[in-house]
Structures are given as C-alpha cells and as structure tokens.
Amino acid sequence: LAKTTQPISMDSYEGQEVNITCSHNNIATNDYITWYQQFPSQGPRFIIQGYKTKVTNEVASLFIPADRKSSTLSLPRVSLSDTAVYYCLVGPDSGAGSYQLTFGKGTKLSVIP
Amino acid sequence: EAGVTQFPSHSVIEKGQTVTLRCDPISGHDNLYWYRRVMGKEIKFLLHFVKESKQDESGMPNNRFLAERTGGTYSTLKVQPAELEDSGVYFCASSQFDRGHEQYFGPGTRLTVT
C-alpha cells in the first residue's frame, strides 16, 4: 500500500478556502485517492474519491496532478463545523481482494472565528 | 435511510471477561468491515466480510477475537477473554459491493477493559 504524508495540523479562519495536500510518491497504477473526515466521537465519513485530474462534489474538490504523486483536498469557505481530522488514503478500489482502508494520522483542521 | 449502527456505545468490563459488540450495516450493503483505534494510535483494519464470508481477516490481532456475520446481515465481534490492551474504540463500516473505498462508518463502540 502506498504511504501517505500530510500535515499534522492546520488552522484557518471561517470563510476561507482550505487546501490540504497529501503526498503519495509510491502510488500504484490501480490506486485511487480517497479522503475521509472525522469529527470527535464519531466514525470517519467519506468525503471524496478520485483517480486523476479534478473531482468535485457538494462538499469538496480533489485536485490530482498528472503524475499522481500528490493530491489536494480543497474545502471552499470553511465554517466552524468543518473542524475535524481529515485523512488521505490511497489504495485499489476494485477487483478481487479486500477493501481495507489504511488510515494515517490525518490532518487536524481547526477553523477559528 | 438508516446509517450504520453499533451497540453498545460504551462497554466497561474487567480483564478476563467476555464482550460482544454488534454492528448493523446499511441495508443492502454486502461489504462489512471492523476497525479499531487503540489509545493514541491510528485506526486499524481488523477484517472484512462480503455477505457472510470473511474476505480478509488479516488485521485480527489474535484468536481472542471472533467475528461473525450470520445470514449476511448484522455482525458481531466477540472478545474472549478481554485484555487491557483491547481497550479502544471499535468501528464498524459497510459499503456497497462495487464501492469498496466509499465506506460508511458507525459511531463506534468504546471498550474499556479494567
């Protein structure tokens, strides 16, 4: 499984756009990039997944450069409720075998008023 | 649509006792997973069911842990006998058959072994 590296923590003011970058230099051809969000005392929550270029949904955007060795999760206009830990995960998403998720330490995002 | 539910939310037991955790996945989700986070550590995978079959149990720490999913619906995770190092939060997740990495997690069961 590809190892991921992301900032331990980030602070942002309300209303700003937040970009969290994840490095995954050893990503394999069949690996996808998935981001999860976790609030205190809750289970992780799926945010977005992508393979290359850009993916956008109602919550966030995911930017993946052509070499796929990194990815950036972009949260537009964050609010206090976006304070959480954000995890970047890399792994295959189809085919035979297990879909086990490998969580790292994540990035603790603190949104301040 | 109801999410993944887990019972109990918190369990406190003494070392040597037995505890059974239950997980009800989202209806129709064939994939069911167990994870845990022990104090100060990262969330770790325990095992993966596809319907009632164990697809991957490579993360199970030892034979004191037994997971079942009879009938392919809810799942139980039994710890017998419990040890102090088993304390932590146990998460269950489920996903649709062809969406392995889009997993829906339950709120977790906090297990405290004293």
Coordinates of C-alpha atoms in Angstrom, one line a residue:
Chain A
L1 CA 0.0 0.0 0.0
A2 CA 1.3 3.5 -0.9
K3 CA 2.4 5.5 2.1
T4 CA 0.8 8.9 2.5
T5 CA 2.2 12.1 4.1
Q6 CA 0.0 15.0 5.1
P7 CA 0.3 18.0 7.5
I8 CA -0.3 17.2 11.2
S9 CA -2.5 20.2 11.7
M10 CA -3.8 23.4 10.1
D11 CA -5.6 26.4 11.3
S12 CA -8.0 28.5 9.2
Y13 CA -10.4 31.4 9.7
E14 CA -14.0 31.0 8.9
G15 CA -14.9 31.7 5.3
Q16 CA -11.5 30.9 3.9
E17 CA -10.7 28.2 1.4
V18 CA -8.6 25.4 2.9
N19 CA -6.3 23.3 0.9
I20 CA -4.8 20.1 2.4
T21 CA -2.1 18.4 0.4
C22 CA -1.2 14.8 0.6
S23 CA 2.0 13.2 -0.8
H24 CA 1.9 9.6 -2.1
N25 CA 5.0 9.1 -4.1
N26 CA 4.6 5.4 -4.4
I27 CA 1.1 5.4 -5.7
A28 CA 0.3 2.4 -7.9
T29 CA -1.4 2.4 -11.3
N30 CA -4.6 0.9 -9.9
D31 CA -4.7 3.0 -6.7
Y32 CA -7.4 5.6 -6.1
I33 CA -7.1 8.5 -3.7
T34 CA -9.8 8.8 -1.1
W35 CA -10.4 11.4 1.6
Y36 CA -12.3 10.9 4.9
Q37 CA -13.4 13.4 7.6
Q38 CA -13.7 12.5 11.2
F39 CA -15.4 14.6 14.0
P40 CA -14.6 13.8 17.6
S41 CA -16.5 10.8 19.0
Q42 CA -17.7 9.8 15.5
G43 CA -16.7 7.4 12.9
P44 CA -14.9 8.6 9.7
R45 CA -17.0 10.0 7.0
F46 CA -16.3 9.6 3.2
I47 CA -15.8 12.9 1.5
I48 CA -14.4 12.4 -2.0
Q49 CA -12.5 10.0 -4.2
G50 CA -10.6 10.4 -7.4
Y51 CA -8.1 8.9 -9.8
K52 CA -6.7 11.8 -11.8
T53 CA -7.4 15.4 -12.7
K54 CA -10.2 17.1 -10.7
V55 CA -13.2 15.8 -8.9
T56 CA -15.8 18.0 -7.3
N57 CA -18.9 17.2 -5.2
E58 CA -21.1 19.3 -2.9
V59 CA -18.6 19.1 -0.1
A60 CA -15.1 19.4 -1.6
S61 CA -12.9 19.3 -4.6
L62 CA -10.0 17.0 -5.2
F63 CA -7.1 18.0 -7.4
I64 CA -4.7 15.4 -8.7
P65 CA -1.8 16.3 -10.9
A66 CA -0.8 14.2 -13.9
D67 CA 2.0 12.3 -12.0
R68 CA -0.5 11.4 -9.2
K69 CA 2.3 11.6 -6.6
S70 CA 0.2 14.1 -4.6
S71 CA -3.3 15.3 -4.2
T72 CA -5.0 18.4 -2.7
L73 CA -8.3 18.4 -0.9
S74 CA -10.0 21.8 -1.2
L75 CA -12.7 22.9 1.1
P76 CA -14.4 26.1 0.0
R77 CA -15.4 28.7 2.6
V78 CA -14.9 26.7 5.7
S79 CA -17.1 27.1 8.7
L80 CA -16.6 26.2 12.4
S81 CA -18.4 22.9 11.7
D82 CA -15.6 21.9 9.4
T83 CA -13.2 21.5 12.3
A84 CA -12.2 17.8 12.1
V85 CA -9.4 15.4 11.2
Y86 CA -9.0 14.8 7.5
Y87 CA -7.5 11.6 6.3
C88 CA -5.9 10.9 2.9
L89 CA -6.0 7.2 1.9
V90 CA -4.5 5.5 -1.2
G91 CA -5.4 2.1 -2.4
P92 CA -7.2 0.0 -5.1
D93 CA -10.9 0.3 -5.2
S94 CA -12.0 -2.6 -7.3
G95 CA -11.1 -6.1 -8.2
A96 CA -10.7 -9.1 -6.0
G97 CA -9.4 -8.8 -2.5
S98 CA -10.1 -6.7 0.5
Y99 CA -11.0 -3.0 0.5
Q100 CA -9.3 -2.4 3.8
L101 CA -8.7 1.3 4.5
T102 CA -5.3 2.3 5.8
F103 CA -5.6 5.4 8.0
G104 CA -2.6 7.5 8.9
K105 CA -2.5 10.2 11.5
G106 CA -4.5 12.7 9.3
T107 CA -4.6 16.4 9.3
K108 CA -6.3 18.2 12.2
L109 CA -8.1 21.2 10.8
S110 CA -9.1 23.9 13.3
V111 CA -11.4 26.6 12.0
I112 CA -11.4 29.7 14.1
P113 CA -13.9 32.6 14.0
Chain B
E1 CA -32.1 5.7 5.2
A2 CA -30.6 4.5 8.5
G3 CA -26.9 4.6 8.8
V4 CA -24.6 2.0 10.3
T5 CA -25.5 1.4 14.0
Q6 CA -23.4 -0.1 16.7
F7 CA -24.2 -1.5 20.1
P8 CA -23.3 -0.8 22.8
S9 CA -21.9 2.7 22.6
H10 CA -19.7 2.1 25.6
S11 CA -18.7 -1.1 27.5
V12 CA -16.6 -1.4 30.6
I13 CA -15.5 -4.8 31.6
E14 CA -12.9 -6.4 33.7
K15 CA -9.9 -8.2 32.3
G16 CA -10.7 -11.8 31.6
Q17 CA -14.4 -11.2 30.8
T18 CA -16.1 -11.6 27.5
V19 CA -17.7 -8.8 25.5
T20 CA -19.7 -8.9 22.3
L21 CA -20.0 -5.9 20.0
R22 CA -22.8 -5.7 17.4
C23 CA -22.9 -3.9 14.1
D24 CA -25.9 -3.4 11.9
P25 CA -24.8 -2.2 8.4
I26 CA -26.7 -0.2 6.0
S27 CA -29.4 -2.3 4.4
G28 CA -28.2 -3.8 1.1
H29 CA -24.5 -3.4 1.8
D30 CA -22.7 -6.6 1.1
N31 CA -19.4 -5.4 2.5
L32 CA -19.0 -5.1 6.2
Y33 CA -15.7 -4.1 8.0
W34 CA -14.4 -3.9 11.5
Y35 CA -11.7 -1.4 12.5
R36 CA -10.4 -0.2 15.9
R37 CA -8.4 2.6 17.3
V38 CA -6.5 1.9 20.5
M39 CA -5.5 4.8 22.6
G40 CA -3.2 7.2 20.8
K41 CA -2.9 5.1 17.8
E42 CA -4.3 5.2 14.3
I43 CA -7.4 3.5 13.1
K44 CA -6.5 -0.1 12.1
F45 CA -8.3 -2.6 9.9
L46 CA -9.5 -5.8 11.6
L47 CA -11.5 -7.7 9.0
H48 CA -13.8 -7.6 6.0
F49 CA -16.9 -9.6 5.3
V50 CA -18.6 -10.0 1.9
K51 CA -22.1 -11.1 2.8
E52 CA -21.5 -13.8 5.4
S53 CA -18.0 -14.8 4.2
K54 CA -14.7 -13.5 5.6
Q55 CA -12.9 -11.9 2.7
D56 CA -9.9 -10.6 4.7
E57 CA -9.2 -11.1 8.4
S58 CA -5.5 -10.2 8.2
G59 CA -6.0 -7.4 10.8
M60 CA -7.4 -9.6 13.6
P61 CA -4.9 -9.3 16.4
N62 CA -5.2 -12.8 17.8
N63 CA -7.5 -15.7 18.4
R64 CA -9.2 -14.0 21.3
F65 CA -11.2 -12.1 18.7
L66 CA -14.0 -13.8 16.8
A67 CA -16.2 -12.1 14.2
E68 CA -19.3 -13.5 12.7
R69 CA -21.9 -12.3 10.2
T70 CA -24.6 -15.0 10.1
G71 CA -27.0 -14.5 7.3
G72 CA -25.0 -11.7 5.8
T73 CA -26.8 -9.0 7.8
Y74 CA -25.6 -7.8 11.2
S75 CA -22.2 -8.8 12.5
T76 CA -20.8 -9.4 16.0
L77 CA -17.3 -9.1 17.3
K78 CA -16.5 -11.1 20.4
V79 CA -13.5 -10.6 22.6
Q80 CA -12.8 -13.5 24.9
P81 CA -11.1 -13.2 27.2
A82 CA -10.6 -9.4 27.2
E83 CA -7.1 -8.0 28.0
L84 CA -6.2 -4.5 29.0
E85 CA -4.6 -3.8 25.6
D86 CA -8.0 -4.4 23.9
S87 CA -9.3 -1.1 25.2
G88 CA -10.1 1.3 22.4
V89 CA -12.9 2.3 20.0
Y90 CA -14.2 -0.3 17.7
F91 CA -15.7 0.9 14.4
C92 CA -17.9 -0.9 12.0
A93 CA -18.4 0.2 8.4
S94 CA -20.3 -1.0 5.4
S95 CA -20.2 -0.4 1.7
Q96 CA -21.9 -1.4 -1.5
F97 CA -20.4 -4.3 -3.3
D98 CA -18.6 -2.3 -6.0
R99 CA -17.7 0.8 -3.9
G100 CA -15.1 -0.6 -1.6
H101 CA -13.5 2.6 -0.6
E102 CA -16.7 4.5 0.0
Q103 CA -17.3 3.1 3.4
Y104 CA -20.0 4.3 5.8
F105 CA -18.9 4.1 9.4
G106 CA -20.9 3.7 12.6
P107 CA -20.3 5.8 15.6
G108 CA -18.1 3.2 17.2
T109 CA -18.2 1.2 20.5
R110 CA -15.8 2.4 23.2
L111 CA -14.4 -0.6 25.0
T112 CA -12.7 -0.1 28.3
V113 CA -11.0 -3.1 29.9
T114 CA -10.0 -2.6 33.6

